[in-house]
């Protein structure tokens, strides 16, 4: 199955998210993932999207568990569901030290434990139960319980095991080979449904590729991600990234093939999509590139929808 995730590209107007959402709904995609980075609050954006669209289901997050507590998340999800009269699901994750510690001034340590506890508490709250846990005690939704599913964003072994206790696992920026290993571990732990966020551009033109280069920049030196890209044949880029060069110098060293290893780009999109499915991914959530030539990634969504229908 193909769904859509908002790109929230930092080099584009924030309002492009609404173009993507409207196109996804008009084209009949079943689900839209709405995260948050540095622009819109996810609950506010989801309400705007819900009021501007007709049918598409919404999944909010992944919300950083070191930043938002279970009550805040449950109340926000129930608020959106009540206001837009639509099914609204939720995703949670540990996020990064940059977001948690620097942007929010919260400790990132202990995020894995918080992830497990949030998954447990949210399930009850979203079903309308009164909370009884150190993370939240004595609260019950005043709005109708949305009975949302809970998805856990995972990459490392501990998060994968936690995801297996939830309704779904979501992977981000991952090669099909790495996805296959994580899916195997997830299902061995008892998990069932797997989604993967995958960047996409139908044209793969210069503007799109430049945007994608900026999107992977912060991952190349990161533990786990660097090893994944090295395994895919880009060890020289990873080694250079870990010398902490100026971003401009690193951007110049990222080949198109590295972007293609984790994306649905141009003519290779059909082949890569098949590889994700062969890896056991049940749902590919397309993150369309948004450029001056294709605002909101509308043309990309149209082409991928046609491809999926074949």
Coordinates of C-alpha atoms in Angstrom, one line a residue:
X1 CA 0.0 0.0 0.0
X2 CA 1.1 3.5 -0.7
X3 CA 0.3 6.4 1.7
X4 CA 1.7 9.9 1.9
X5 CA 3.8 11.7 4.5
X6 CA 4.2 15.5 4.6
X7 CA 7.8 16.5 3.7
X8 CA 7.9 19.7 5.9
X9 CA 10.9 20.7 3.7
X10 CA 12.8 23.5 5.4
X11 CA 13.7 25.3 2.2
X12 CA 10.1 25.6 1.1
X13 CA 7.1 27.6 2.2
X14 CA 5.4 25.8 5.2
X15 CA 2.1 26.1 3.3
X16 CA 3.3 23.5 0.8
X17 CA 2.2 20.9 3.3
X18 CA -1.4 21.8 2.5
X19 CA -0.8 21.4 -1.2
X20 CA 0.5 17.9 -0.6
X21 CA -2.4 17.0 1.7
X22 CA -5.0 18.2 -0.7
X23 CA -3.4 16.3 -3.6
X24 CA -3.1 13.1 -1.6
X25 CA -6.8 13.3 -0.7
X26 CA -7.9 14.1 -4.3
X27 CA -5.8 11.2 -5.7
X28 CA -7.3 8.7 -3.3
X29 CA -4.4 7.9 -1.0
X30 CA -5.8 6.3 2.1
X31 CA -3.5 7.8 4.8
X32 CA -1.6 11.0 5.4
X33 CA 1.2 11.2 8.0
X34 CA 1.6 14.6 9.7
X35 CA 4.8 15.1 11.7
X36 CA 6.4 18.3 13.0
X37 CA 9.8 19.9 12.7
X38 CA 10.4 23.6 13.0
X39 CA 7.2 25.2 11.5
X40 CA 3.7 24.1 12.2
X41 CA 2.5 22.4 15.3
X42 CA 1.3 18.9 14.2
X43 CA -2.1 19.2 15.9
X44 CA -2.8 22.6 14.4
X45 CA -1.7 21.5 10.9
X46 CA -3.7 18.3 11.2
X47 CA -6.8 20.3 12.0
X48 CA -6.2 22.6 9.0
X49 CA -5.6 19.5 6.8
X50 CA -8.7 17.7 8.0
X51 CA -10.9 20.8 7.3
X52 CA -9.4 21.2 3.8
X53 CA -9.8 17.5 2.8
X54 CA -12.7 15.0 2.5
X55 CA -11.7 11.4 3.1
X56 CA -8.0 10.8 3.9
X57 CA -7.1 9.2 7.2
X58 CA -4.6 11.0 9.4
X59 CA -1.7 9.7 11.4
X60 CA 0.0 12.3 13.6
X61 CA 3.6 12.2 14.6
X62 CA 6.0 10.6 15.5
X63 CA 5.9 12.8 18.6
X64 CA 9.0 12.9 20.7
X65 CA 8.3 11.1 24.0
X66 CA 10.8 13.2 25.9
X67 CA 8.9 16.4 24.9
X68 CA 5.2 15.5 24.8
X69 CA 3.7 13.4 27.7
X70 CA 0.9 10.8 27.0
X71 CA -1.9 13.1 28.2
X72 CA -0.8 15.9 25.9
X73 CA -0.7 13.5 23.0
X74 CA -4.0 11.8 23.7
X75 CA -5.8 15.1 24.2
X76 CA -4.3 16.5 21.0
X77 CA -5.3 13.5 19.0
X78 CA -8.8 13.5 20.4
X79 CA -9.1 17.2 19.7
X80 CA -8.2 16.8 16.0
X81 CA -10.5 13.7 15.6
X82 CA -13.4 15.7 17.1
X83 CA -12.9 18.8 15.1
X84 CA -12.4 17.2 11.7
X85 CA -14.7 14.2 12.2
X86 CA -12.1 11.8 10.8
X87 CA -10.1 8.8 11.9
X88 CA -6.9 10.0 13.6
X89 CA -4.1 7.7 14.6
X90 CA -0.8 8.5 16.3
X91 CA 2.9 7.7 16.1
X92 CA 5.6 8.2 18.7
X93 CA 9.4 8.1 18.7
X94 CA 12.5 9.1 20.6
X95 CA 13.5 11.9 18.2
X96 CA 17.1 13.2 18.3
X97 CA 19.3 14.9 20.9
X98 CA 19.3 18.0 18.7
X99 CA 15.5 18.4 18.9
X100 CA 15.1 17.2 22.5
X101 CA 18.1 18.7 24.2
X102 CA 18.9 21.8 22.2
X103 CA 15.5 22.9 20.9
X104 CA 13.4 21.8 23.9
X105 CA 15.9 21.8 26.7
X106 CA 14.9 18.4 27.9
X107 CA 17.1 15.4 28.6
X108 CA 17.3 12.8 25.8
X109 CA 18.6 10.1 28.2
X110 CA 15.9 7.6 29.2
X111 CA 14.0 8.1 25.9
X112 CA 13.8 4.3 25.2
X113 CA 12.1 3.7 28.6
X114 CA 9.8 6.7 27.9
X115 CA 8.9 5.2 24.5
X116 CA 7.8 1.9 26.0
X117 CA 5.8 3.6 28.7
X118 CA 4.1 6.1 26.3
X119 CA 3.1 3.2 24.1
X120 CA 1.4 1.5 27.1
X121 CA -0.3 4.5 28.5
X122 CA -1.5 5.9 25.2
X123 CA -3.3 2.8 24.3
X124 CA -5.5 3.1 27.4
X125 CA -6.0 6.9 27.1
X126 CA -7.0 6.7 23.5
X127 CA -9.6 4.0 24.3
X128 CA -11.2 6.3 26.9
X129 CA -9.7 4.7 30.0
X130 CA -8.5 6.6 33.1
X131 CA -4.7 6.8 33.3
X132 CA -2.9 5.0 36.2
X133 CA 0.8 5.3 35.6
X134 CA 3.7 7.5 36.6
X135 CA 3.6 9.1 33.2
X136 CA 0.0 10.1 33.7
X137 CA -2.4 9.4 36.6
X138 CA -6.1 10.1 37.0
X139 CA -6.8 11.6 33.5
X140 CA -9.6 10.5 31.2
X141 CA -10.5 12.1 27.8
X142 CA -13.5 14.4 28.0
X143 CA -14.0 14.2 24.3
X144 CA -15.1 10.9 22.6
X145 CA -12.1 8.5 22.7
X146 CA -10.7 8.3 19.1
X147 CA -9.6 4.6 19.7
X148 CA -6.5 5.4 17.6
X149 CA -3.8 2.9 16.7
X150 CA -0.3 3.5 18.1
X151 CA 2.7 3.4 15.8
X152 CA 6.3 3.4 17.1
X153 CA 9.2 4.9 15.0
X154 CA 12.1 2.5 15.3
X155 CA 15.7 2.0 14.0
X156 CA 17.7 0.4 16.8
X157 CA 17.0 -3.0 18.4
X158 CA 15.4 -1.7 21.6
X159 CA 12.9 0.5 19.7
X160 CA 12.1 -2.4 17.4
X161 CA 11.2 -4.5 20.3
X162 CA 9.0 -1.8 21.8
X163 CA 7.4 -1.3 18.3
X164 CA 6.4 -5.0 18.4
X165 CA 4.1 -4.2 21.4
X166 CA 2.3 -1.5 19.4
X167 CA 0.1 -1.6 16.4
X168 CA 2.7 -0.7 13.8
X169 CA 6.4 0.1 13.3
X170 CA 7.5 2.9 11.0
X171 CA 11.0 3.2 9.6
X172 CA 12.5 6.4 8.1
X173 CA 15.3 7.0 5.6
X174 CA 16.2 3.3 5.2
X175 CA 17.6 1.1 2.4
X176 CA 15.5 -2.0 1.5
X177 CA 18.3 -4.2 2.8
X178 CA 18.3 -2.6 6.2
X179 CA 14.5 -2.6 6.2
X180 CA 14.5 -6.3 5.6
X181 CA 16.6 -7.0 8.7
X182 CA 14.5 -4.7 10.9
X183 CA 11.3 -6.2 9.6
X184 CA 12.6 -9.7 10.5
X185 CA 13.6 -8.6 14.0
X186 CA 10.2 -6.9 14.4
X187 CA 8.2 -9.9 13.4
X188 CA 10.4 -12.3 15.4
X189 CA 9.4 -10.1 18.4
X190 CA 5.7 -10.5 17.6
X191 CA 5.1 -7.4 15.5
X192 CA 2.9 -7.4 12.4
X193 CA 2.5 -4.2 10.4
X194 CA 5.4 -2.2 9.1
X195 CA 5.5 1.2 7.3
X196 CA 8.4 3.0 5.8
X197 CA 8.8 6.7 5.0
X198 CA 10.5 7.0 1.6
X199 CA 11.4 10.2 -0.2
X200 CA 10.2 10.5 -3.8
X201 CA 10.5 12.6 -6.9
X202 CA 9.0 11.7 -10.2
X203 CA 11.4 14.0 -12.2
X204 CA 14.6 13.6 -10.1
X205 CA 15.7 16.9 -11.6
X206 CA 18.5 19.1 -10.2
X207 CA 16.2 21.0 -7.8
X208 CA 14.7 17.8 -6.4
X209 CA 18.1 16.1 -5.9
X210 CA 19.5 19.2 -4.2
X211 CA 16.6 19.2 -1.7
X212 CA 17.1 15.5 -1.1
X213 CA 20.9 16.0 -0.5
X214 CA 20.1 18.6 2.2
X215 CA 17.6 16.1 3.7
X216 CA 20.1 13.3 4.2
X217 CA 23.0 15.6 5.3
X218 CA 22.5 15.2 9.1
X219 CA 22.2 11.4 8.9
X220 CA 25.4 10.5 7.1
X221 CA 27.6 10.6 10.2
X222 CA 25.0 9.4 12.6
X223 CA 25.5 6.0 14.4
X224 CA 23.6 3.3 12.6
X225 CA 22.7 5.4 9.6
X226 CA 26.3 5.9 8.6
X227 CA 26.9 2.1 8.7
X228 CA 23.8 1.6 6.6
X229 CA 25.0 3.9 3.9
X230 CA 28.5 2.4 4.1
X231 CA 26.9 -1.1 3.6
X232 CA 25.1 0.3 0.5
X233 CA 28.5 1.3 -1.0
X234 CA 29.0 4.8 0.2
X235 CA 31.6 4.3 2.9
X236 CA 33.8 7.1 1.5
X237 CA 31.0 9.6 1.9
X238 CA 30.3 8.4 5.5
X239 CA 34.0 8.6 6.4
X240 CA 34.2 12.2 5.0
X241 CA 31.0 13.1 6.9
X242 CA 32.5 11.9 10.2
X243 CA 35.4 14.4 9.8
X244 CA 32.8 17.1 10.3
X245 CA 33.4 19.1 7.1
X246 CA 31.5 22.3 6.3
X247 CA 28.0 21.3 5.1
X248 CA 28.7 22.8 1.7
X249 CA 31.7 20.5 1.2
X250 CA 29.7 17.5 2.3
X251 CA 26.8 18.3 0.0
X252 CA 29.1 18.3 -2.9
X253 CA 30.2 14.7 -2.1
X254 CA 26.8 13.1 -2.0
X255 CA 26.2 11.2 -5.2
X256 CA 22.7 10.7 -6.8
X257 CA 23.1 7.0 -6.2
X258 CA 23.1 7.5 -2.4
X259 CA 19.8 9.4 -2.6
X260 CA 18.4 6.7 -4.9
X261 CA 19.3 4.0 -2.3
X262 CA 16.7 5.4 0.1
X263 CA 14.2 7.0 -2.3
X264 CA 11.7 6.5 -5.2
X265 CA 13.4 8.6 -7.8
X266 CA 12.6 8.9 -11.5
X267 CA 12.9 5.7 -13.6
X268 CA 14.1 3.6 -10.7
X269 CA 11.0 4.2 -8.6
X270 CA 9.2 1.1 -9.6
X271 CA 12.2 -1.1 -9.0
X272 CA 12.9 0.4 -5.6
X273 CA 9.2 0.2 -4.6
X274 CA 9.3 -3.6 -5.3
X275 CA 12.4 -3.9 -3.2
X276 CA 10.7 -2.4 -0.2
X277 CA 7.7 -4.7 -0.6
X278 CA 10.1 -7.7 -1.0
X279 CA 11.7 -6.6 2.3
X280 CA 8.4 -7.0 4.1
X281 CA 7.3 -3.4 4.2
X282 CA 3.5 -3.3 4.2
X283 CA 3.1 0.4 3.6
X284 CA 5.4 2.8 1.8
X285 CA 4.6 6.4 3.0
X286 CA 5.8 8.6 0.1
X287 CA 7.5 11.9 1.1
X288 CA 7.2 13.9 -2.1
X289 CA 9.9 16.5 -2.9
X290 CA 8.5 20.0 -3.2
X291 CA 10.1 22.4 -5.6
X292 CA 9.3 25.4 -7.7
X293 CA 8.6 23.0 -10.6
X294 CA 6.4 20.8 -8.5
X295 CA 5.0 22.6 -5.5
X296 CA 3.8 20.2 -2.8
X297 CA 5.0 17.3 -4.9
X298 CA 1.7 17.0 -6.6
X299 CA 3.0 15.6 -9.9
X300 CA 5.1 13.1 -8.0
X301 CA 2.0 11.9 -6.1
X302 CA 0.1 11.6 -9.3
X303 CA 2.7 9.5 -11.0
X304 CA 3.2 7.2 -8.1
X305 CA -0.5 6.7 -7.7
X306 CA -0.7 5.6 -11.3
X307 CA 2.3 3.3 -10.8
X308 CA 0.7 1.7 -7.8
X309 CA -2.5 1.0 -9.7
X310 CA -0.7 -1.1 -12.4

